[in-house]
PDB file of C-alpha atoms and ligand atoms in Angstrom:
ATOM      1  CA  MET B   1       2.729  -6.641  16.313  1.00  0.00           C
ATOM      2  CA  LYS B   2       4.465  -5.662  13.040  1.00  0.00           C
ATOM      3  CA  PHE B   3       7.049  -7.220  10.731  1.00  0.00           C
ATOM      4  CA  TYR B   4       9.579  -5.479   8.489  1.00  0.00           C
ATOM      5  CA  GLN B   5      11.886  -6.850   5.816  1.00  0.00           C
ATOM      6  CA  TYR B   6      15.229  -5.129   5.450  1.00  0.00           C
ATOM      7  CA  ILE B   7      18.778  -5.437   4.203  1.00  0.00           C
ATOM      8  CA  ASP B   8      21.456  -5.235   6.872  1.00  0.00           C
ATOM      9  CA  THR B   9      23.836  -3.180   4.708  1.00  0.00           C
ATOM     10  CA  SER B  10      26.897  -4.034   6.813  1.00  0.00           C
ATOM     11  CA  VAL B  11      26.624  -7.699   5.739  1.00  0.00           C
ATOM     12  CA  ASN B  12      24.340  -7.249   2.705  1.00  0.00           C
ATOM     13  CA  LYS B  13      21.824  -9.754   4.069  1.00  0.00           C
ATOM     14  CA  LYS B  14      18.031  -9.761   3.883  1.00  0.00           C
ATOM     15  CA  LEU B  15      16.472 -10.090   7.353  1.00  0.00           C
ATOM     16  CA  ILE B  16      13.138  -9.823   9.165  1.00  0.00           C
ATOM     17  CA  ALA B  17      12.469  -7.436  12.057  1.00  0.00           C
ATOM     18  CA  TYR B  18       9.647  -7.857  14.558  1.00  0.00           C
ATOM     19  CA  GLU B  19       8.025  -4.939  16.386  1.00  0.00           C
ATOM     20  CA  SER B  20       6.414  -5.907  19.687  1.00  0.00           C
ATOM     21  CA  VAL B  21       3.313  -4.247  21.164  1.00  0.00           C
ATOM     22  CA  ASP B  22       5.590  -1.976  23.227  1.00  0.00           C
ATOM     23  CA  ASN B  23       7.181  -0.790  19.924  1.00  0.00           C
ATOM     24  CA  LYS B  24      10.626  -2.335  20.504  1.00  0.00           C
ATOM     25  CA  ILE B  25      12.255  -3.728  17.354  1.00  0.00           C
ATOM     26  CA  TYR B  26      13.919  -7.155  17.306  1.00  0.00           C
ATOM     27  CA  LYS B  27      15.781  -9.176  14.720  1.00  0.00           C
ATOM     28  CA  LEU B  28      13.734 -12.308  14.070  1.00  0.00           C
ATOM     29  CA  ASP B  29      15.705 -15.511  13.798  1.00  0.00           C
ATOM     30  CA  ILE B  30      13.722 -18.676  13.087  1.00  0.00           C
ATOM     31  CA  SER B  31      15.322 -21.524  11.185  1.00  0.00           C
ATOM     32  CA  GLY B  32      13.724 -21.858   7.729  1.00  0.00           C
ATOM     33  CA  VAL B  33      12.067 -18.412   7.896  1.00  0.00           C
ATOM     34  CA  ASP B  34      13.802 -16.270   5.263  1.00  0.00           C
ATOM     35  CA  ASN B  35      10.987 -13.878   4.464  1.00  0.00           C
ATOM     36  CA  THR B  36       7.643 -12.863   5.986  1.00  0.00           C
ATOM     37  CA  LEU B  37       5.695 -15.328   3.829  1.00  0.00           C
ATOM     38  CA  ASP B  38       7.574 -18.172   5.569  1.00  0.00           C
ATOM     39  CA  LEU B  39       5.813 -17.075   8.785  1.00  0.00           C
ATOM     40  CA  PHE B  40       2.604 -18.742   7.550  1.00  0.00           C
ATOM     41  CA  ASP B  41       1.776 -22.439   7.762  1.00  0.00           C
ATOM     42  CA  ASP B  42      -0.068 -24.439   5.074  1.00  0.00           C
ATOM     43  CA  ASN B  43      -3.410 -23.103   6.337  1.00  0.00           C
ATOM     44  CA  GLY B  44      -2.313 -19.478   6.237  1.00  0.00           C
ATOM     45  CA  GLU B  45      -1.951 -19.325  10.043  1.00  0.00           C
ATOM     46  CA  LEU B  46       0.829 -17.222  11.541  1.00  0.00           C
ATOM     47  CA  LEU B  47       3.600 -19.072  13.413  1.00  0.00           C
ATOM     48  CA  ASN B  48       4.076 -18.372  17.110  1.00  0.00           C
ATOM     49  CA  ILE B  49       6.895 -15.937  17.795  1.00  0.00           C
ATOM     50  CA  GLU B  50       8.901 -16.988  20.852  1.00  0.00           C
ATOM     51  CA  GLU B  51      11.307 -14.911  22.924  1.00  0.00           C
ATOM     52  CA  LYS B  52      14.211 -17.185  21.941  1.00  0.00           C
ATOM     53  CA  ASN B  53      13.720 -16.061  18.307  1.00  0.00           C
ATOM     54  CA  LEU B  54      14.208 -12.357  19.099  1.00  0.00           C
ATOM     55  CA  LYS B  55      17.316 -10.199  19.468  1.00  0.00           C
ATOM     56  CA  LEU B  56      16.825  -6.537  20.427  1.00  0.00           C
ATOM     57  CA  LEU B  57      17.809  -4.140  17.616  1.00  0.00           C
ATOM     58  CA  ALA B  58      16.253  -0.790  18.568  1.00  0.00           C
ATOM     59  CA  GLN B  59      14.065   0.824  21.219  1.00  0.00           C
ATOM     60  CA  ASN B  60      11.619   2.059  18.553  1.00  0.00           C
ATOM     61  CA  TYR B  61      11.028   2.449  14.786  1.00  0.00           C
ATOM     62  CA  ASP B  62      12.887   5.802  14.480  1.00  0.00           C
ATOM     63  CA  GLU B  63      15.966   4.250  16.100  1.00  0.00           C
ATOM     64  CA  PHE B  64      15.651   1.205  13.810  1.00  0.00           C
ATOM     65  CA  LEU B  65      15.760   3.510  10.747  1.00  0.00           C
ATOM     66  CA  LYS B  66      19.042   5.000  11.990  1.00  0.00           C
ATOM     67  CA  LEU B  67      20.782   1.586  11.882  1.00  0.00           C
ATOM     68  CA  LYS B  68      22.722   0.448   8.806  1.00  0.00           C
ATOM     69  CA  ILE B  69      19.626  -0.893   7.103  1.00  0.00           C
ATOM     70  CA  LYS B  70      17.576  -0.468   3.947  1.00  0.00           C
ATOM     71  CA  LEU B  71      13.864  -1.242   4.154  1.00  0.00           C
ATOM     72  CA  LEU B  72      12.328  -3.667   1.641  1.00  0.00           C
ATOM     73  CA  PRO B  73       8.648  -4.238   0.820  1.00  0.00           C
ATOM     74  CA  PRO B  74       7.380  -6.022   3.987  1.00  0.00           C
ATOM     75  CA  VAL B  75       6.077  -8.978   1.951  1.00  0.00           C
ATOM     76  CA  ASP B  76       7.631 -10.458  -1.218  1.00  0.00           C
ATOM     77  CA  SER B  77       4.341  -9.988  -3.060  1.00  0.00           C
ATOM     78  CA  PRO B  78       4.523 -11.724  -6.444  1.00  0.00           C
ATOM     79  CA  GLU B  79       1.671  -9.487  -7.637  1.00  0.00           C
ATOM     80  CA  THR B  80      -0.083  -6.331  -6.521  1.00  0.00           C
ATOM     81  CA  TRP B  81      -3.701  -5.748  -7.522  1.00  0.00           C
ATOM     82  CA  ALA B  82      -5.822  -2.675  -6.883  1.00  0.00           C
ATOM     83  CA  PHE B  83      -9.455  -1.629  -6.594  1.00  0.00           C
ATOM     84  CA  GLY B  84     -10.799   1.761  -7.597  1.00  0.00           C
ATOM     85  CA  VAL B  85     -13.804   4.004  -7.035  1.00  0.00           C
ATOM     86  CA  THR B  86     -14.421   2.465  -3.621  1.00  0.00           C
ATOM     87  CA  TYR B  87     -15.018   5.863  -1.951  1.00  0.00           C
ATOM     88  CA  MET B  88     -17.673   8.413  -2.993  1.00  0.00           C
ATOM     89  CA  ASP B  89     -14.983  11.148  -3.242  1.00  0.00           C
ATOM     90  CA  SER B  90     -12.938   9.066  -5.674  1.00  0.00           C
ATOM     91  CA  MET B  91     -16.029   8.558  -7.851  1.00  0.00           C
ATOM     92  CA  LYS B  92     -16.809  12.319  -7.875  1.00  0.00           C
ATOM     93  CA  GLU B  93     -13.243  13.379  -8.686  1.00  0.00           C
ATOM     94  CA  ARG B  94     -12.955  10.893 -11.578  1.00  0.00           C
ATOM     95  CA  GLN B  95     -16.230  12.193 -12.976  1.00  0.00           C
ATOM     96  CA  ALA B  96     -14.876  15.753 -12.806  1.00  0.00           C
ATOM     97  CA  GLU B  97     -11.611  14.877 -14.582  1.00  0.00           C
ATOM     98  CA  SER B  98     -13.178  12.702 -17.299  1.00  0.00           C
ATOM     99  CA  ASP B  99     -15.005  13.218 -20.607  1.00  0.00           C
ATOM    100  CA  SER B 100     -16.832   9.960 -19.803  1.00  0.00           C
ATOM    101  CA  PRO B 101     -18.187  10.612 -16.271  1.00  0.00           C
ATOM    102  CA  ASP B 102     -20.960   7.999 -16.416  1.00  0.00           C
ATOM    103  CA  VAL B 103     -18.552   5.009 -16.231  1.00  0.00           C
ATOM    104  CA  TYR B 104     -17.505   6.023 -12.698  1.00  0.00           C
ATOM    105  CA  ASP B 105     -21.049   6.412 -11.443  1.00  0.00           C
ATOM    106  CA  LYS B 106     -21.946   3.024 -12.941  1.00  0.00           C
ATOM    107  CA  VAL B 107     -19.012   1.202 -11.358  1.00  0.00           C
ATOM    108  CA  TYR B 108     -19.580   2.857  -7.957  1.00  0.00           C
ATOM    109  CA  ASN B 109     -23.185   1.665  -7.969  1.00  0.00           C
ATOM    110  CA  SER B 110     -22.659  -1.814  -9.465  1.00  0.00           C
ATOM    111  CA  ASP B 111     -22.151  -5.039  -7.552  1.00  0.00           C
ATOM    112  CA  ARG B 112     -18.989  -5.760  -9.558  1.00  0.00           C
ATOM    113  CA  PRO B 113     -16.164  -3.493  -8.351  1.00  0.00           C
ATOM    114  CA  GLU B 114     -13.381  -2.078 -10.505  1.00  0.00           C
ATOM    115  CA  SER B 115     -10.145  -4.043 -10.119  1.00  0.00           C
ATOM    116  CA  PHE B 116      -6.900  -3.826 -12.025  1.00  0.00           C
ATOM    117  CA  PHE B 117      -3.451  -5.355 -12.041  1.00  0.00           C
ATOM    118  CA  LYS B 118      -0.931  -2.912 -10.562  1.00  0.00           C
ATOM    119  CA  ALA B 119       2.551  -4.412 -10.246  1.00  0.00           C
ATOM    120  CA  THR B 120       4.849  -7.399 -10.148  1.00  0.00           C
ATOM    121  CA  TYR B 121       7.380  -7.668  -7.286  1.00  0.00           C
ATOM    122  CA  GLU B 122      10.204  -6.330  -9.455  1.00  0.00           C
ATOM    123  CA  ARG B 123       8.219  -3.142 -10.144  1.00  0.00           C
ATOM    124  CA  LEU B 124       7.610  -2.263  -6.480  1.00  0.00           C
ATOM    125  CA  VAL B 125       9.272   0.749  -4.865  1.00  0.00           C
ATOM    126  CA  PRO B 126      10.419  -0.072  -1.305  1.00  0.00           C
ATOM    127  CA  PRO B 127       9.343   2.098   1.647  1.00  0.00           C
ATOM    128  CA  GLY B 128      11.492   5.238   1.596  1.00  0.00           C
ATOM    129  CA  GLY B 129      12.196   4.732  -2.130  1.00  0.00           C
ATOM    130  CA  LYS B 130      11.433   7.028  -5.050  1.00  0.00           C
ATOM    131  CA  VAL B 131       8.070   6.713  -6.774  1.00  0.00           C
ATOM    132  CA  GLY B 132       7.534   7.813 -10.352  1.00  0.00           C
ATOM    133  CA  ILE B 133       5.484  10.312 -12.286  1.00  0.00           C
ATOM    134  CA  ARG B 134       5.371   9.697 -16.042  1.00  0.00           C
ATOM    135  CA  GLY B 135       7.299  12.045 -18.302  1.00  0.00           C
ATOM    136  CA  ASP B 136       4.285  12.150 -20.657  1.00  0.00           C
ATOM    137  CA  SER B 137       1.711  13.046 -17.974  1.00  0.00           C
ATOM    138  CA  GLU B 138       0.893  16.583 -16.807  1.00  0.00           C
ATOM    139  CA  TRP B 139      -1.355  15.792 -13.852  1.00  0.00           C
ATOM    140  CA  ASN B 140      -0.090  13.314 -11.261  1.00  0.00           C
ATOM    141  CA  VAL B 141      -1.128  12.299  -7.756  1.00  0.00           C
ATOM    142  CA  PRO B 142      -0.336   9.715  -5.099  1.00  0.00           C
ATOM    143  CA  GLU B 143      -3.279   7.608  -3.916  1.00  0.00           C
ATOM    144  CA  PRO B 144      -3.090   6.552  -0.243  1.00  0.00           C
ATOM    145  CA  GLU B 145      -4.770   3.178   0.158  1.00  0.00           C
ATOM    146  CA  LEU B 146      -5.322   0.601   2.870  1.00  0.00           C
ATOM    147  CA  THR B 147      -3.645  -2.487   1.417  1.00  0.00           C
ATOM    148  CA  PHE B 148      -4.205  -6.087   2.449  1.00  0.00           C
ATOM    149  CA  PHE B 149      -2.180  -9.258   1.894  1.00  0.00           C
ATOM    150  CA  VAL B 150      -3.643 -12.575   0.830  1.00  0.00           C
ATOM    151  CA  CYS B 151      -2.393 -16.036   1.798  1.00  0.00           C
ATOM    152  CA  LYS B 152      -4.356 -19.237   1.079  1.00  0.00           C
ATOM    153  CA  ASN B 153      -7.147 -17.069  -0.331  1.00  0.00           C
ATOM    154  CA  LYS B 154      -7.712 -15.162   2.898  1.00  0.00           C
ATOM    155  CA  ILE B 155      -6.679 -11.788   4.269  1.00  0.00           C
ATOM    156  CA  VAL B 156      -3.697 -12.281   6.588  1.00  0.00           C
ATOM    157  CA  GLY B 157      -2.590  -8.697   7.226  1.00  0.00           C
ATOM    158  CA  PHE B 158      -2.406  -5.079   6.193  1.00  0.00           C
ATOM    159  CA  THR B 159      -0.055  -2.308   5.154  1.00  0.00           C
ATOM    160  CA  ILE B 160      -0.118   1.184   3.588  1.00  0.00           C
ATOM    161  CA  GLY B 161      -0.189   1.462  -0.207  1.00  0.00           C
ATOM    162  CA  ASN B 162       0.575   4.263  -2.660  1.00  0.00           C
ATOM    163  CA  ASP B 163      -1.178   3.816  -6.029  1.00  0.00           C
ATOM    164  CA  MET B 164       0.664   6.476  -8.063  1.00  0.00           C
ATOM    165  CA  SER B 165      -1.622   7.687 -10.846  1.00  0.00           C
ATOM    166  CA  SER B 166      -1.803   9.979 -13.858  1.00  0.00           C
ATOM    167  CA  ARG B 167      -5.069  11.915 -13.773  1.00  0.00           C
ATOM    168  CA  SER B 168      -4.502  13.504 -17.196  1.00  0.00           C
ATOM    169  CA  ILE B 169      -4.045  10.160 -18.983  1.00  0.00           C
ATOM    170  CA  GLU B 170      -7.026   8.487 -17.287  1.00  0.00           C
ATOM    171  CA  GLY B 171      -9.086  11.680 -17.749  1.00  0.00           C
ATOM    172  CA  GLU B 172      -8.414  11.696 -21.497  1.00  0.00           C
ATOM    173  CA  ASN B 173      -9.976   8.259 -21.923  1.00  0.00           C
ATOM    174  CA  PRO B 174     -10.868   5.596 -19.302  1.00  0.00           C
ATOM    175  CA  LEU B 175      -9.408   2.960 -21.648  1.00  0.00           C
ATOM    176  CA  TYR B 176      -6.001   4.491 -20.940  1.00  0.00           C
ATOM    177  CA  LEU B 177      -6.326   3.326 -17.307  1.00  0.00           C
ATOM    178  CA  PRO B 178      -3.484   0.763 -17.551  1.00  0.00           C
ATOM    179  CA  GLN B 179      -1.128   3.517 -18.777  1.00  0.00           C
ATOM    180  CA  ALA B 180      -2.316   5.890 -16.051  1.00  0.00           C
ATOM    181  CA  LYS B 181      -1.744   3.255 -13.381  1.00  0.00           C
ATOM    182  CA  VAL B 182       1.012   0.862 -14.440  1.00  0.00           C
ATOM    183  CA  TYR B 183       4.424   2.245 -15.327  1.00  0.00           C
ATOM    184  CA  ASP B 184       7.908   2.309 -13.807  1.00  0.00           C
ATOM    185  CA  LYS B 185       7.903   2.961 -10.044  1.00  0.00           C
ATOM    186  CA  SER B 186       4.116   3.432  -9.876  1.00  0.00           C
ATOM    187  CA  ALA B 187       3.507   1.272  -6.776  1.00  0.00           C
ATOM    188  CA  SER B 188       4.844   1.286  -3.256  1.00  0.00           C
ATOM    189  CA  PHE B 189       3.682  -0.262  -0.005  1.00  0.00           C
ATOM    190  CA  GLY B 190       4.957  -0.654   3.547  1.00  0.00           C
ATOM    191  CA  PRO B 191       6.768  -0.037   5.772  1.00  0.00           C
ATOM    192  CA  ALA B 192       5.368  -2.913   7.882  1.00  0.00           C
ATOM    193  CA  PHE B 193       3.315  -6.051   7.486  1.00  0.00           C
ATOM    194  CA  VAL B 194       0.713  -5.925  10.270  1.00  0.00           C
ATOM    195  CA  PRO B 195      -1.005  -9.286  10.859  1.00  0.00           C
ATOM    196  CA  ILE B 196      -4.797  -9.272  10.821  1.00  0.00           C
ATOM    197  CA  GLN B 197      -4.779 -10.333  14.494  1.00  0.00           C
ATOM    198  CA  SER B 198      -3.319  -6.913  15.407  1.00  0.00           C
ATOM    199  CA  ILE B 199      -6.071  -4.888  13.702  1.00  0.00           C
ATOM    200  CA  ASP B 200      -9.434  -4.635  15.507  1.00  0.00           C
ATOM    201  CA  ASN B 201     -11.441  -3.361  12.556  1.00  0.00           C
ATOM    202  CA  PRO B 202      -9.885  -2.620   9.137  1.00  0.00           C
ATOM    203  CA  GLN B 203     -13.058  -0.738   8.190  1.00  0.00           C
ATOM    204  CA  LYS B 204     -12.447   1.884  10.863  1.00  0.00           C
ATOM    205  CA  LEU B 205      -8.937   3.198  10.325  1.00  0.00           C
ATOM    206  CA  PHE B 206      -7.925   6.863  10.072  1.00  0.00           C
ATOM    207  CA  VAL B 207      -5.918   7.627   6.901  1.00  0.00           C
ATOM    208  CA  GLN B 208      -3.844  10.762   6.417  1.00  0.00           C
ATOM    209  CA  MET B 209      -1.608  12.052   3.632  1.00  0.00           C
ATOM    210  CA  LYS B 210       0.658  15.060   3.496  1.00  0.00           C
ATOM    211  CA  ILE B 211       2.958  16.242   0.728  1.00  0.00           C
ATOM    212  CA  LEU B 212       6.009  18.433   1.322  1.00  0.00           C
ATOM    213  CA  ARG B 213       7.734  20.570  -1.329  1.00  0.00           C
ATOM    214  CA  ASN B 214      11.038  22.175  -0.278  1.00  0.00           C
ATOM    215  CA  ASP B 215      10.074  21.265   3.316  1.00  0.00           C
ATOM    216  CA  LYS B 216       6.757  23.177   3.093  1.00  0.00           C
ATOM    217  CA  GLU B 217       3.408  21.409   3.233  1.00  0.00           C
ATOM    218  CA  VAL B 218       1.635  21.762  -0.128  1.00  0.00           C
ATOM    219  CA  PHE B 219      -1.178  19.295   0.532  1.00  0.00           C
ATOM    220  CA  SER B 220      -2.733  17.486   3.442  1.00  0.00           C
ATOM    221  CA  GLY B 221      -5.887  15.413   3.529  1.00  0.00           C
ATOM    222  CA  LYS B 222      -7.599  12.709   5.557  1.00  0.00           C
ATOM    223  CA  CYS B 223     -10.320  10.077   5.383  1.00  0.00           C
ATOM    224  CA  ASN B 224     -11.416   6.959   7.236  1.00  0.00           C
ATOM    225  CA  THR B 225     -11.728   3.434   5.844  1.00  0.00           C
ATOM    226  CA  ASN B 226     -15.290   3.445   7.238  1.00  0.00           C
ATOM    227  CA  GLN B 227     -16.140   5.567   4.162  1.00  0.00           C
ATOM    228  CA  MET B 228     -15.386   2.646   1.831  1.00  0.00           C
ATOM    229  CA  LYS B 229     -18.470   1.547  -0.072  1.00  0.00           C
ATOM    230  CA  ARG B 230     -17.190  -2.038  -0.211  1.00  0.00           C
ATOM    231  CA  ASN B 231     -15.191  -3.676   2.559  1.00  0.00           C
ATOM    232  CA  CYS B 232     -11.951  -5.656   2.186  1.00  0.00           C
ATOM    233  CA  ASP B 233     -13.666  -9.076   2.380  1.00  0.00           C
ATOM    234  CA  TYR B 234     -16.056  -8.077  -0.396  1.00  0.00           C
ATOM    235  CA  LEU B 235     -13.191  -6.867  -2.597  1.00  0.00           C
ATOM    236  CA  LEU B 236     -11.249 -10.086  -2.015  1.00  0.00           C
ATOM    237  CA  SER B 237     -14.293 -12.220  -2.864  1.00  0.00           C
ATOM    238  CA  TRP B 238     -14.440 -10.511  -6.302  1.00  0.00           C
ATOM    239  CA  LEU B 239     -10.697 -10.749  -6.871  1.00  0.00           C
ATOM    240  CA  LEU B 240     -10.803 -14.506  -6.279  1.00  0.00           C
ATOM    241  CA  ARG B 241     -13.531 -15.116  -8.879  1.00  0.00           C
ATOM    242  CA  HIS B 242     -12.080 -17.170 -11.744  1.00  0.00           C
ATOM    243  CA  ASN B 243      -8.673 -15.818 -10.773  1.00  0.00           C
ATOM    244  CA  ASN B 244      -5.891 -17.745  -9.036  1.00  0.00           C
ATOM    245  CA  ILE B 245      -4.349 -15.420  -6.435  1.00  0.00           C
ATOM    246  CA  LEU B 246      -0.818 -16.278  -5.337  1.00  0.00           C
ATOM    247  CA  ASP B 247       0.206 -16.349  -1.657  1.00  0.00           C
ATOM    248  CA  GLY B 248       1.566 -12.956  -0.605  1.00  0.00           C
ATOM    249  CA  THR B 249      -0.425 -10.971  -3.161  1.00  0.00           C
ATOM    250  CA  ALA B 250      -0.975  -7.342  -2.091  1.00  0.00           C
ATOM    251  CA  VAL B 251      -4.319  -5.666  -2.771  1.00  0.00           C
ATOM    252  CA  MET B 252      -4.790  -1.885  -2.709  1.00  0.00           C
ATOM    253  CA  THR B 253      -8.354  -0.962  -1.756  1.00  0.00           C
ATOM    254  CA  GLY B 254      -8.866   2.469  -3.353  1.00  0.00           C
ATOM    255  CA  THR B 255      -8.294   6.050  -2.336  1.00  0.00           C
ATOM    256  CA  GLY B 256     -10.490   8.347  -0.251  1.00  0.00           C
ATOM    257  CA  ILE B 257      -8.057  11.295  -0.399  1.00  0.00           C
ATOM    258  CA  ILE B 258      -7.775  13.220  -3.648  1.00  0.00           C
ATOM    259  CA  PRO B 259      -5.801  16.492  -3.835  1.00  0.00           C
ATOM    260  CA  PRO B 260      -7.721  19.409  -5.414  1.00  0.00           C
ATOM    261  CA  PRO B 261      -7.740  19.722  -9.241  1.00  0.00           C
ATOM    262  CA  GLU B 262      -5.061  22.436  -9.297  1.00  0.00           C
ATOM    263  CA  PHE B 263      -2.578  20.128  -7.503  1.00  0.00           C
ATOM    264  CA  THR B 264      -0.029  18.011  -9.332  1.00  0.00           C
ATOM    265  CA  LEU B 265       3.112  16.352  -7.962  1.00  0.00           C
ATOM    266  CA  ASN B 266       6.552  17.792  -8.735  1.00  0.00           C
ATOM    267  CA  PRO B 267       9.849  15.901  -8.776  1.00  0.00           C
ATOM    268  CA  SER B 268      11.458  15.888  -5.280  1.00  0.00           C
ATOM    269  CA  ASP B 269       8.088  16.212  -3.500  1.00  0.00           C
ATOM    270  CA  LYS B 270       7.945  14.051  -0.366  1.00  0.00           C
ATOM    271  CA  ILE B 271       4.792  12.005   0.257  1.00  0.00           C
ATOM    272  CA  PHE B 272       3.840  10.801   3.753  1.00  0.00           C
ATOM    273  CA  ILE B 273       0.907   8.412   4.081  1.00  0.00           C
ATOM    274  CA  SER B 274      -0.141   7.324   7.565  1.00  0.00           C
ATOM    275  CA  ILE B 275      -2.790   4.810   8.541  1.00  0.00           C
ATOM    276  CA  GLU B 276      -3.853   4.259  12.141  1.00  0.00           C
ATOM    277  CA  ASN B 277      -1.948   1.310  13.689  1.00  0.00           C
ATOM    278  CA  LEU B 278      -0.013   0.654  10.443  1.00  0.00           C
ATOM    279  CA  GLY B 279       2.650   3.400  10.527  1.00  0.00           C
ATOM    280  CA  THR B 280       3.788   5.853   7.850  1.00  0.00           C
ATOM    281  CA  LEU B 281       4.880   5.169   4.279  1.00  0.00           C
ATOM    282  CA  GLU B 282       7.310   7.767   2.918  1.00  0.00           C
ATOM    283  CA  ASN B 283       8.246   8.215  -0.745  1.00  0.00           C
ATOM    284  CA  GLU B 284       9.979  10.893  -2.759  1.00  0.00           C
ATOM    285  CA  VAL B 285       8.929  11.679  -6.333  1.00  0.00           C
ATOM    286  CA  ILE B 286      11.008  11.378  -9.521  1.00  0.00           C
ATOM    287  CA  ILE B 287      10.133  11.576 -13.200  1.00  0.00           C
ATOM    288  CA  VAL B 288      10.320   8.242 -15.038  1.00  0.00           C
TER     289      VAL B 288
HETATM  290  O1  DO4 Z   1     -10.831   4.379 -12.064  1.00  0.00           O
HETATM  291  C1  DO4 Z   1      -9.763   4.598 -11.669  1.00  0.00           C
HETATM  292  C2  DO4 Z   1      -9.033   4.026 -10.573  1.00  0.00           C
HETATM  293  C3  DO4 Z   1      -9.460   4.575  -9.301  1.00  0.00           C
HETATM  294  C4  DO4 Z   1      -8.533   4.305  -8.186  1.00  0.00           C
HETATM  295  O2  DO4 Z   1      -7.416   3.854  -8.335  1.00  0.00           O
HETATM  296  C5  DO4 Z   1      -9.001   4.610  -6.825  1.00  0.00           C
HETATM  297  O3  DO4 Z   1     -10.167   4.997  -6.632  1.00  0.00           O
HETATM  298  O4  DO4 Z   1      -8.202   4.444  -5.918  1.00  0.00           O
HETATM  299 MG1   MG Z   2      -6.203   3.930  -6.494  1.00  0.00          MG
END
């Protein structure tokens, strides 16, 4: 089961689509449900979807994309937060790029994880939209990350996140992290909201990223969320400490795929991030 948010461009209306287990896509019509957050009751439990609420739109996701629609972020997340250095490979790569390698080793081995604020809703790039690389950064990468959603302080579902990052700015000085991570068009997630009930084990999901330049593959890499040092529940428990988390908040859980040091993104590159059972998030790159 998956949910999408989209604009029907023929009537300029925001709507919700529901993908059933047999991959058919339906328009969801429930009175009082205007966005995916309305699907949750006061305890953060998902409403029952009944056949009478569904109208067939497309036989599958590819057909859905061919309709007169524009995808939106699958949840109206008021805030997006992110964790870092949750995979051994991420720790090693940051050490290699930095003049201060010890901070990464320390955070990887501490109880307290690294978390940072990534984006407000207005700053999010929708699925299929253009993500940014900074005009003042020479070394830029996408970071493919399992992303969870929080409602009533618990994890209610998952999606695919792209934590766009400047390696040169962070590498120059770890205190520049907010500039390396938070700038125009630096965050995207989607395409679907997948309720937690539809995911057997979030700590055992295959993650893949490929990057195309002029239709040729210039990078491909993979990892599995079972390589995360800290699981999603652990990350959430730290995020909630002394910190009021709003319903619908999205949380990126760190990258396990890092392109080699000689790789940097170019404008017009196309990024494809796939996570098992969650779909594929596509973004093109522009300079901001
Ligand atoms: O320390 C930098 C942030 C790391 C990060 O975003 C990641 O590991 O995904
Ligand atoms: Mg990251």
